[in-house]
Short mmCIF file of C-alpha atoms in Angstrom, two decimals:
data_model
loop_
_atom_site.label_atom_id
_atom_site.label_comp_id
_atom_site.label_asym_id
_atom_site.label_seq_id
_atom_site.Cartn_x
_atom_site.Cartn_y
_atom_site.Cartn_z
CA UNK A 1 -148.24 -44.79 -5.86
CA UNK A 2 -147.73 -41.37 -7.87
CA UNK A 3 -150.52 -39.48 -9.35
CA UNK A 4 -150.65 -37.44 -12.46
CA UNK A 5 -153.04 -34.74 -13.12
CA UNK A 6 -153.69 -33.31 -16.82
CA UNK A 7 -154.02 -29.73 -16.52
CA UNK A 8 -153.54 -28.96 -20.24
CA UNK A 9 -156.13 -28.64 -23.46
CA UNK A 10 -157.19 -25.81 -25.30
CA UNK A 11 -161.03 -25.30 -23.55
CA UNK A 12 -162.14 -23.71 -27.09
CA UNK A 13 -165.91 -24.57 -25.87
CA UNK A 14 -165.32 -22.70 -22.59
CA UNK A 15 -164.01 -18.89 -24.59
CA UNK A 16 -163.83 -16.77 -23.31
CA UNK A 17 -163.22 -17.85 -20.21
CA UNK A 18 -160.20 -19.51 -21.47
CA UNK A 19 -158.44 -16.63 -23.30
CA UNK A 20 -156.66 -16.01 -20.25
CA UNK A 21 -156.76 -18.96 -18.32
CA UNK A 22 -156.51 -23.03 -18.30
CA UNK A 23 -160.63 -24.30 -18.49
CA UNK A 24 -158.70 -26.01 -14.76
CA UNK A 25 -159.09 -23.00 -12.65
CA UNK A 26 -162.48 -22.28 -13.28
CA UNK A 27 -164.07 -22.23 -9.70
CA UNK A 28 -166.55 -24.19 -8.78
CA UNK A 29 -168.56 -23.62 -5.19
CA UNK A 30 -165.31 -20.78 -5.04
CA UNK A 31 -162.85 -23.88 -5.95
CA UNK A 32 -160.70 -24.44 -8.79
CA UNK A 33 -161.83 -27.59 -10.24
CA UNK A 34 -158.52 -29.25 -10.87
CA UNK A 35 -158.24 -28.85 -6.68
CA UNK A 36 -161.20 -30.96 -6.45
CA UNK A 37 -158.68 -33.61 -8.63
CA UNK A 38 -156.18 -32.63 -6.53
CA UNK A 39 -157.79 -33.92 -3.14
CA UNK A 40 -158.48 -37.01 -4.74
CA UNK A 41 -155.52 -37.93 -4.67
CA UNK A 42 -154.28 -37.08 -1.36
CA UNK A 43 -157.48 -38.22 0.20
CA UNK A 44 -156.10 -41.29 -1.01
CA UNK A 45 -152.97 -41.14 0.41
CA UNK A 46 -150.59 -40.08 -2.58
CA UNK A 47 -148.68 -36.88 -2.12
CA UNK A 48 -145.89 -37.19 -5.44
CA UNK A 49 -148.02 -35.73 -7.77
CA UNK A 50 -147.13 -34.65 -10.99
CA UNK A 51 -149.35 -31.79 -13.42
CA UNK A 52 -149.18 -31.48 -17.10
CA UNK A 53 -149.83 -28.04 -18.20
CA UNK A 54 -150.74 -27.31 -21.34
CA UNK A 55 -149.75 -23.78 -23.25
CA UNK A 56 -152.30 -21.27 -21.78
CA UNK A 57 -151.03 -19.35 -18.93
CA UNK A 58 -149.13 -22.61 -17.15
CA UNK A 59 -147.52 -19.70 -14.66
CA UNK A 60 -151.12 -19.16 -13.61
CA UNK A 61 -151.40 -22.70 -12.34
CA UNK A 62 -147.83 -22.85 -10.81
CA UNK A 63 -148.95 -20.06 -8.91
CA UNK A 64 -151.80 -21.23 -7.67
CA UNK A 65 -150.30 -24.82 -6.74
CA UNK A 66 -146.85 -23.69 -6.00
CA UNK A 67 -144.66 -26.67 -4.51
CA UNK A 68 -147.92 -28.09 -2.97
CA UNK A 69 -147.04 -27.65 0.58
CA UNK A 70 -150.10 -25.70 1.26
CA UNK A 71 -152.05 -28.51 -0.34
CA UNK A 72 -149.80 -31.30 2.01
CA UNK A 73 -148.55 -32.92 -1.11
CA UNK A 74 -144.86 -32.00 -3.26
CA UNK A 75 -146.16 -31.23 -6.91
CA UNK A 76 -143.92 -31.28 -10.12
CA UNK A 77 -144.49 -29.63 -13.30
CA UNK A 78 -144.19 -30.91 -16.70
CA UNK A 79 -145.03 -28.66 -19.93
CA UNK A 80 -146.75 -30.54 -22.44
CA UNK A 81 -147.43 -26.92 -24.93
CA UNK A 82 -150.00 -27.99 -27.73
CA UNK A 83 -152.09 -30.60 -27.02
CA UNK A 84 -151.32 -33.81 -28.13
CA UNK A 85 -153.57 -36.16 -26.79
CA UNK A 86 -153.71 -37.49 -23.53
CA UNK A 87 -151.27 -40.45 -24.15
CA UNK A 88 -148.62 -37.72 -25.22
CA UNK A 89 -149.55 -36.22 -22.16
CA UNK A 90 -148.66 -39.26 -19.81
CA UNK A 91 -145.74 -40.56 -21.97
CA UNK A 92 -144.05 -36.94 -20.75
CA UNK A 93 -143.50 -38.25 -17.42
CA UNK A 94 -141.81 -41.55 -17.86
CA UNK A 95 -138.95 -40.19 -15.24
CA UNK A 96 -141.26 -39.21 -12.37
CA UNK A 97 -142.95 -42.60 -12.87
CA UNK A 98 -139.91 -44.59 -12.97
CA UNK A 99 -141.01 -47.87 -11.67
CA UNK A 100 -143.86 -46.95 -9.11
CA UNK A 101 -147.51 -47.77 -10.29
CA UNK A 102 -149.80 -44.30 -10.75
CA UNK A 103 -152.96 -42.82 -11.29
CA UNK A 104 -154.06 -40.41 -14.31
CA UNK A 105 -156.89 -37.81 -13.73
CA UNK A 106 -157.79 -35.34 -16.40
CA UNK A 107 -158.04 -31.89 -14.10
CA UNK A 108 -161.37 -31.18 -15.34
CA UNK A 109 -163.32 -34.24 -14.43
CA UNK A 110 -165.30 -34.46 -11.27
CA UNK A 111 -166.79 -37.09 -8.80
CA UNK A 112 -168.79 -38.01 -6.16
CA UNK A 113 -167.34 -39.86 -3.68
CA UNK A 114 -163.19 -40.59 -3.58
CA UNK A 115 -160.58 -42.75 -5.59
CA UNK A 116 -159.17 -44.98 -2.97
CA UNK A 117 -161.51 -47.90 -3.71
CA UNK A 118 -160.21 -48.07 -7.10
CA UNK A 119 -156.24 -47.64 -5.72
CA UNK A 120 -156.87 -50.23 -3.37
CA UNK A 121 -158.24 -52.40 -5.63
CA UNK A 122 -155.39 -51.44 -8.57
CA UNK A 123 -152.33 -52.06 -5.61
CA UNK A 124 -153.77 -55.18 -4.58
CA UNK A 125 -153.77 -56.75 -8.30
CA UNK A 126 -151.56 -57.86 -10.59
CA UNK A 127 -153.34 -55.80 -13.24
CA UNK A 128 -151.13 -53.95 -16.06
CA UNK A 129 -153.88 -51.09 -16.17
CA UNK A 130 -157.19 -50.51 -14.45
CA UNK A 131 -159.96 -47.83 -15.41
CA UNK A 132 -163.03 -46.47 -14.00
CA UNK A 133 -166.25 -46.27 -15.93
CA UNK A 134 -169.63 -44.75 -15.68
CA UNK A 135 -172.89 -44.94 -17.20
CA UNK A 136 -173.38 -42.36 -19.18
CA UNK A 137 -177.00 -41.13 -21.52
CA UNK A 138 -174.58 -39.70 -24.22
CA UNK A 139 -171.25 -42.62 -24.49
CA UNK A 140 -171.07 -40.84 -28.42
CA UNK A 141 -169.14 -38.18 -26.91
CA UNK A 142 -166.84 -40.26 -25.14
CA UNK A 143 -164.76 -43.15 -24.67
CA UNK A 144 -166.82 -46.34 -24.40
CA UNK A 145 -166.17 -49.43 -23.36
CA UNK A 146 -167.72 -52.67 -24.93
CA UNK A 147 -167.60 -56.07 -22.23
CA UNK A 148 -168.63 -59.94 -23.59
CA UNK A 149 -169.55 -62.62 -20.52
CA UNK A 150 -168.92 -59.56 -18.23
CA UNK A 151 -165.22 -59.23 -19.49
CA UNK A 152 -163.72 -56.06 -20.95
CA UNK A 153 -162.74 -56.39 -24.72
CA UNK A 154 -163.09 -53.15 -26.53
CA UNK A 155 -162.54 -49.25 -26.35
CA UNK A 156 -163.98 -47.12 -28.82
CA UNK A 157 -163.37 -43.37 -28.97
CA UNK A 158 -166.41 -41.65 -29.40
CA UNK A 159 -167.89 -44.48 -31.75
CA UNK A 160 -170.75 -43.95 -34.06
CA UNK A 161 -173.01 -46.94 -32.73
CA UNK A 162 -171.70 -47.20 -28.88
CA UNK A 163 -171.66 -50.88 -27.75
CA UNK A 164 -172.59 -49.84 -24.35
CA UNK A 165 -173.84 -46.91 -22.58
CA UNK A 166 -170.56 -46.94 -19.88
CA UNK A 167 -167.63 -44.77 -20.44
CA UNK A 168 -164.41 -43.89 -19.29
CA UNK A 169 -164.48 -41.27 -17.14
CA UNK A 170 -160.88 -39.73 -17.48
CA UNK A 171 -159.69 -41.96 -13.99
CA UNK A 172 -156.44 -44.20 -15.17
CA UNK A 173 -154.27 -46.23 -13.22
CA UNK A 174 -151.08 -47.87 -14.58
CA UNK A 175 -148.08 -49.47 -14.60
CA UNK A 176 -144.98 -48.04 -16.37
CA UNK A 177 -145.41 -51.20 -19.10
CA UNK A 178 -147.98 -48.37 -20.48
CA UNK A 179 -145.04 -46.23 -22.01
CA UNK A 180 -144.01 -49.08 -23.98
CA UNK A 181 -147.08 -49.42 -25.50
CA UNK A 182 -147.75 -45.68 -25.79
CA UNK A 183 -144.55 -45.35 -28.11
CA UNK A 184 -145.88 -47.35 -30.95
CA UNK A 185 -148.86 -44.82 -31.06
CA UNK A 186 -149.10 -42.83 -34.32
CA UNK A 187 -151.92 -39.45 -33.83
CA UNK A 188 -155.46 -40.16 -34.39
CA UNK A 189 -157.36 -38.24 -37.00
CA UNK A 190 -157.44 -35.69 -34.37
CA UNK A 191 -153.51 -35.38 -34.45
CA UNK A 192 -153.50 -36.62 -31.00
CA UNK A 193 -152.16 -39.79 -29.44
CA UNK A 194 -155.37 -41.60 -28.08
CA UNK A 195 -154.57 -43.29 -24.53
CA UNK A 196 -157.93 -45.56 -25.21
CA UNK A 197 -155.81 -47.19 -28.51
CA UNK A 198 -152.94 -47.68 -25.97
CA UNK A 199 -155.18 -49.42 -23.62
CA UNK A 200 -156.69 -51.39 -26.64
CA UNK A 201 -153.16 -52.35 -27.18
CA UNK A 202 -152.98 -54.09 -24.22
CA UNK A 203 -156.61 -55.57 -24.59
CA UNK A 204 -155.14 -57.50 -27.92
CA UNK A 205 -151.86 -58.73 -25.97
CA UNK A 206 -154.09 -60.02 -23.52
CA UNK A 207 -153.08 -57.82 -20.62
CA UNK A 208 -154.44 -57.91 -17.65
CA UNK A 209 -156.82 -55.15 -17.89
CA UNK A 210 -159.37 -54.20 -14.99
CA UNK A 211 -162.44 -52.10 -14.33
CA UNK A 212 -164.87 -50.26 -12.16
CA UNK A 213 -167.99 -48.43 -12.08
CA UNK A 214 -168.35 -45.30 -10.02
CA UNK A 215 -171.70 -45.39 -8.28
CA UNK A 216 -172.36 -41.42 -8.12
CA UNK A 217 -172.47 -38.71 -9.94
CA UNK A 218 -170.11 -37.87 -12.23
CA UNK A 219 -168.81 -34.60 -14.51
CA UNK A 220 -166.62 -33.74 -17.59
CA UNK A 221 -166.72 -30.32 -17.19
CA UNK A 222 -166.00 -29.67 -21.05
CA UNK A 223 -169.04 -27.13 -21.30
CA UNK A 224 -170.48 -23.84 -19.52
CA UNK A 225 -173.50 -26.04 -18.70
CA UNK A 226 -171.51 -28.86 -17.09
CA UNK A 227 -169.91 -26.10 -14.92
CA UNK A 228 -172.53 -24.79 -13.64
CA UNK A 229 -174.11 -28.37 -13.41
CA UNK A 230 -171.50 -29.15 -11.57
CA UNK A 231 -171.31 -26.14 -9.03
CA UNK A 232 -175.13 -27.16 -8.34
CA UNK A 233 -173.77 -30.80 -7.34
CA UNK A 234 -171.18 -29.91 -5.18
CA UNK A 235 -173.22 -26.94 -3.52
CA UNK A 236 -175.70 -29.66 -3.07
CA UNK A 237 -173.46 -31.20 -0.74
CA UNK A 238 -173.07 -28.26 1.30
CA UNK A 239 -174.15 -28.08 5.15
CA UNK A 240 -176.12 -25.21 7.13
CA UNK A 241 -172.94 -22.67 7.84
CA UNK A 242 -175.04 -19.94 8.81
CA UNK A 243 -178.45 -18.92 9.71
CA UNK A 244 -179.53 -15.15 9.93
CA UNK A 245 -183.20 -13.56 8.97
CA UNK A 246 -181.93 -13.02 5.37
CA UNK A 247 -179.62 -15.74 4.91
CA UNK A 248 -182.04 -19.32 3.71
CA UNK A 249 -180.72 -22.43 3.65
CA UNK A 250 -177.47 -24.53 2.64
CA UNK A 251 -174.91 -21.16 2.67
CA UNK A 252 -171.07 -20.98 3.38
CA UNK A 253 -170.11 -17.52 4.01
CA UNK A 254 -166.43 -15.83 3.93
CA UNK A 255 -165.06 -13.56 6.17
CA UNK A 256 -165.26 -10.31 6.10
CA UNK A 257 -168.78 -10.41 4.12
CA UNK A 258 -170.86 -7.17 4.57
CA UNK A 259 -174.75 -8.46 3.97
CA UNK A 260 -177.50 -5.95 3.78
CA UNK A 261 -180.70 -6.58 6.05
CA UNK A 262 -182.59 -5.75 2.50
CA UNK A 263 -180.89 -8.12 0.90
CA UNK A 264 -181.66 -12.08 0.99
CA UNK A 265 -178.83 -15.05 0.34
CA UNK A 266 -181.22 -18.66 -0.32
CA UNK A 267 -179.28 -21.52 -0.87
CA UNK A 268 -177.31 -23.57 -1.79
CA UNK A 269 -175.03 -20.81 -2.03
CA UNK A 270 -171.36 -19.54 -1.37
CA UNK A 271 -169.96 -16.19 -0.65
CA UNK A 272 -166.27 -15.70 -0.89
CA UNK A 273 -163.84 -13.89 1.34
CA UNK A 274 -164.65 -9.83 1.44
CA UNK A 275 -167.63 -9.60 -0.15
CA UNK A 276 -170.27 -6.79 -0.27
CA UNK A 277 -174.18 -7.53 -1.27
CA UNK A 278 -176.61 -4.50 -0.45
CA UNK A 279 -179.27 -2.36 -1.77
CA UNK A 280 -181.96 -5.43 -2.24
CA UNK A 281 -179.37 -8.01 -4.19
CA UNK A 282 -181.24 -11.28 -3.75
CA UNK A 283 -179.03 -14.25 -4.82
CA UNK A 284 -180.53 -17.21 -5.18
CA UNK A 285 -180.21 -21.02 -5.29
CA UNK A 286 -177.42 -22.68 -6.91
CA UNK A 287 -174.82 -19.59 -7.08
CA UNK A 288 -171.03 -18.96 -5.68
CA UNK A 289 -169.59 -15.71 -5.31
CA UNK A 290 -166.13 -15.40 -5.04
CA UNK A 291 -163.61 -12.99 -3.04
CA UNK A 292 -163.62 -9.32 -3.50
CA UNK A 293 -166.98 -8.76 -5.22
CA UNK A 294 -169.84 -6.26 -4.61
CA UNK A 295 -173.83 -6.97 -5.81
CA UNK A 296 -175.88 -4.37 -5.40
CA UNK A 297 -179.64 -4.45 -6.80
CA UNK A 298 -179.05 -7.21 -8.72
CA UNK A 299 -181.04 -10.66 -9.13
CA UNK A 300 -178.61 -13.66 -9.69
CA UNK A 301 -179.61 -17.06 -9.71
CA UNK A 302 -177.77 -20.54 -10.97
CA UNK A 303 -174.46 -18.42 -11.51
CA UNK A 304 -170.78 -18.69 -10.96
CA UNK A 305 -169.46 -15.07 -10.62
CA UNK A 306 -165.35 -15.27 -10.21
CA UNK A 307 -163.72 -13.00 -7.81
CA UNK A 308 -162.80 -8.88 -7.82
CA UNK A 309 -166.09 -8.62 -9.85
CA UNK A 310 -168.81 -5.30 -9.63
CA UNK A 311 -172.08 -5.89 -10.27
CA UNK A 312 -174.44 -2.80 -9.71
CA UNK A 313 -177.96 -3.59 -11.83
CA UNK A 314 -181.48 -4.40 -11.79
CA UNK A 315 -181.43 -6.74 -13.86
CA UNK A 316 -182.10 -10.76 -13.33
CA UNK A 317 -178.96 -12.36 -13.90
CA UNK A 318 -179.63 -16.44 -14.48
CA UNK A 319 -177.22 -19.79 -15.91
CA UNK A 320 -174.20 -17.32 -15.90
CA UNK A 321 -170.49 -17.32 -15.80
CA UNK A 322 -168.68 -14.52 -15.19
CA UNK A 323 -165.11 -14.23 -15.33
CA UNK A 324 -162.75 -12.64 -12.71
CA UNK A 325 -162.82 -8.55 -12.32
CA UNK A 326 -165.56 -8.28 -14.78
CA UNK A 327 -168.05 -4.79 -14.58
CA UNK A 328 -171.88 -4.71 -14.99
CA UNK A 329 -173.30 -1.95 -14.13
CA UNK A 330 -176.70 0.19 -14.86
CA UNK A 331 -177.07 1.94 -18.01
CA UNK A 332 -180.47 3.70 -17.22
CA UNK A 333 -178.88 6.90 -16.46
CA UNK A 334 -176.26 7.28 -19.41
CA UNK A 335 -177.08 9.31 -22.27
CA UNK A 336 -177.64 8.69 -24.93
CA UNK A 337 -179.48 5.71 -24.01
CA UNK A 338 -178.35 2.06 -24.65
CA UNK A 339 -176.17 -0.95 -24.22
CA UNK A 340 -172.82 -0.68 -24.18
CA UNK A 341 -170.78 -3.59 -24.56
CA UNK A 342 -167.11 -4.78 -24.29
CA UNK A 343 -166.54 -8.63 -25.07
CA UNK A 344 -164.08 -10.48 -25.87
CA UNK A 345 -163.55 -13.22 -28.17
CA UNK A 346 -166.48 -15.94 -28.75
CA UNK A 347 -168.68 -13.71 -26.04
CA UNK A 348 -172.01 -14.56 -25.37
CA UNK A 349 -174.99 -12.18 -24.30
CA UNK A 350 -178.80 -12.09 -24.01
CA UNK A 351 -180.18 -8.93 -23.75
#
């Protein structure tokens, strides 16, 4: 079996973290989230693997993925530019498919728990498609699915009045008679080829269509809230690394890491790779750290702060994201006195 991992979209609710970046290499717990997709897969025993980059910074992920031998797998690259849909996405790689069955996972959707039920389940079947569902509080935003006498008959894109509360959850497994179907497509109000019409396709022809319902947790990571929803989950699952007088609970620390005895670490937490925290940081529950960054004085609770950042204040930070090589620093002793600011695009502060 081959696997396929979407890697593309524009991430306009994620600016501006997404200026200069795919929304896919966002870290979470010090991780790239598309990774996280990534070991899915080979967890599972499939190492072809194919990503579909979309047209913001795809060098960034090549270099981060390379040929995939440092993540035991042989990756292939396939630009899909503006975003099309996610059936425009898949129909790209008809020619890495060729005849083998596969698996389609969008790179910012995470799990608990691993795919190769649902392969095994998939190889063993005769089915022409299979997908994985979850119950979900909010199925408007998403792809539902709608079952009579236990039997799956309908998918709705984000319908008005959802038939059900389960969903898809972005986990698609195949057979190449989907590219047949996905060439009669014509875009969606949207302008994007919908991959639940080609599946409805196959529900009218009376396919043989099947289904499963992932028992944990599960993410779309579409949102700065789901991100950092998300870190919490997978911190969550964290173990004891290391236990000193100022280091509490579930922590994985880095090498290198220079910790202050005035300072205090309580997990869950992570500290990347050459990391300083002194002069009384506390950082609380709930926050990663990445490589390269220094906290001094500072507060910082339910955070994701990316790597080669400074952060030299008083103040409490709380439910943040910030991006790679960012500064924030004291302003008490700058004259004249106030807040001086540099954002980007679609920025978002609380002072």
């Amino acid at each position: 079996m081959k696997g396929i991992i979407l890697h593309g979209g524009a991430g306009t609710r994620l600016r501006p973290l997404t200026h200069t970046g795919p929304k896919q290499l966002i870290p979470i717990a010090n991780k790239p989230m598309s990774q996280y997709v990534l070991e899915y897969l080979t967890d599972a025993g499939i190492n072809d693997i194919c990503m579909i980059l979309g047209d913001i910074s795809p060098e960034k992920v090549k270099d981060y993925y390379g040929n995939g031998t440092e993540f035991n797998c042989n990756i292939q690259y396939i630009d899909q530019g503006a975003p099309l849909g996610i059936a425009n996405a898949i129909s790209l790689t008809s020619n890495f498919v060729r005849n083998d069955k596969f698996v389609v996972i969008l790179g910012d959707n995470l799990i608990e728990g691993k795919i190769k039920t649902f392969m095994d389940k998939f190889e063993k079947s005769n089915y022409d498609a299979f997908i994985v569902l979850t119950k979900s509080m909010h199925p408007k935003d998403f792809g539902v699915a709608e079952f009579r006498d236990n039997k799956l008959v309908n998918l709705i894109e984000k319908p008005e009045n959802p038939p059900s509360n389960y969903v898809l959850t972005g986990i698609y497994f195949f057979t190449p008679l989907i590219f047949d179907y996905i060439k009669k497509l014509k875009p969606s109000w949207r302008n994007e080829y919908e991959i639940t019409e080609a599946i409805q396709m196959l529900l009218k022809d009376n396919r043989n269509i099947g289904y499963d319902i992932i028992d944990g947790w599960w993410k779309d990571t579409g949102t700065v809230d789901d991100i950092l929803a998300a870190n919490m989950l997978i911190l969550d699952r964290g173990r004891n690394i290391e236990e000193r007088a100022n280091v509490k609970g579930k922590v994985a620390i880095g090498k290198n890491v220079v910790l202050s005895d005035d300072s205090l670490i309580r997990g869950p937490a992570i500290i990347g790779d050459n990391t300083v925290i002194q002069d009384k940081t506390f950082i609380g529950p709930y926050t990663s750290i990445g490589d390269n960054c220094t906290i001094k004085k500072a507060s910082i609770e339910n955070s994701i702060i990316m790597d080669n950042s400074n952060i030299d204040t008083e103040n409490t930070i709380v439910d943040s994201i910030i991006g790679e090589n960012s500064v924030i620093m004291n302003a008490n002793l700058l004259k004249p006195a106030g807040k001086r600011l540099l954002l980007g695009e679609n920025s978002r502060i609380y002072i």
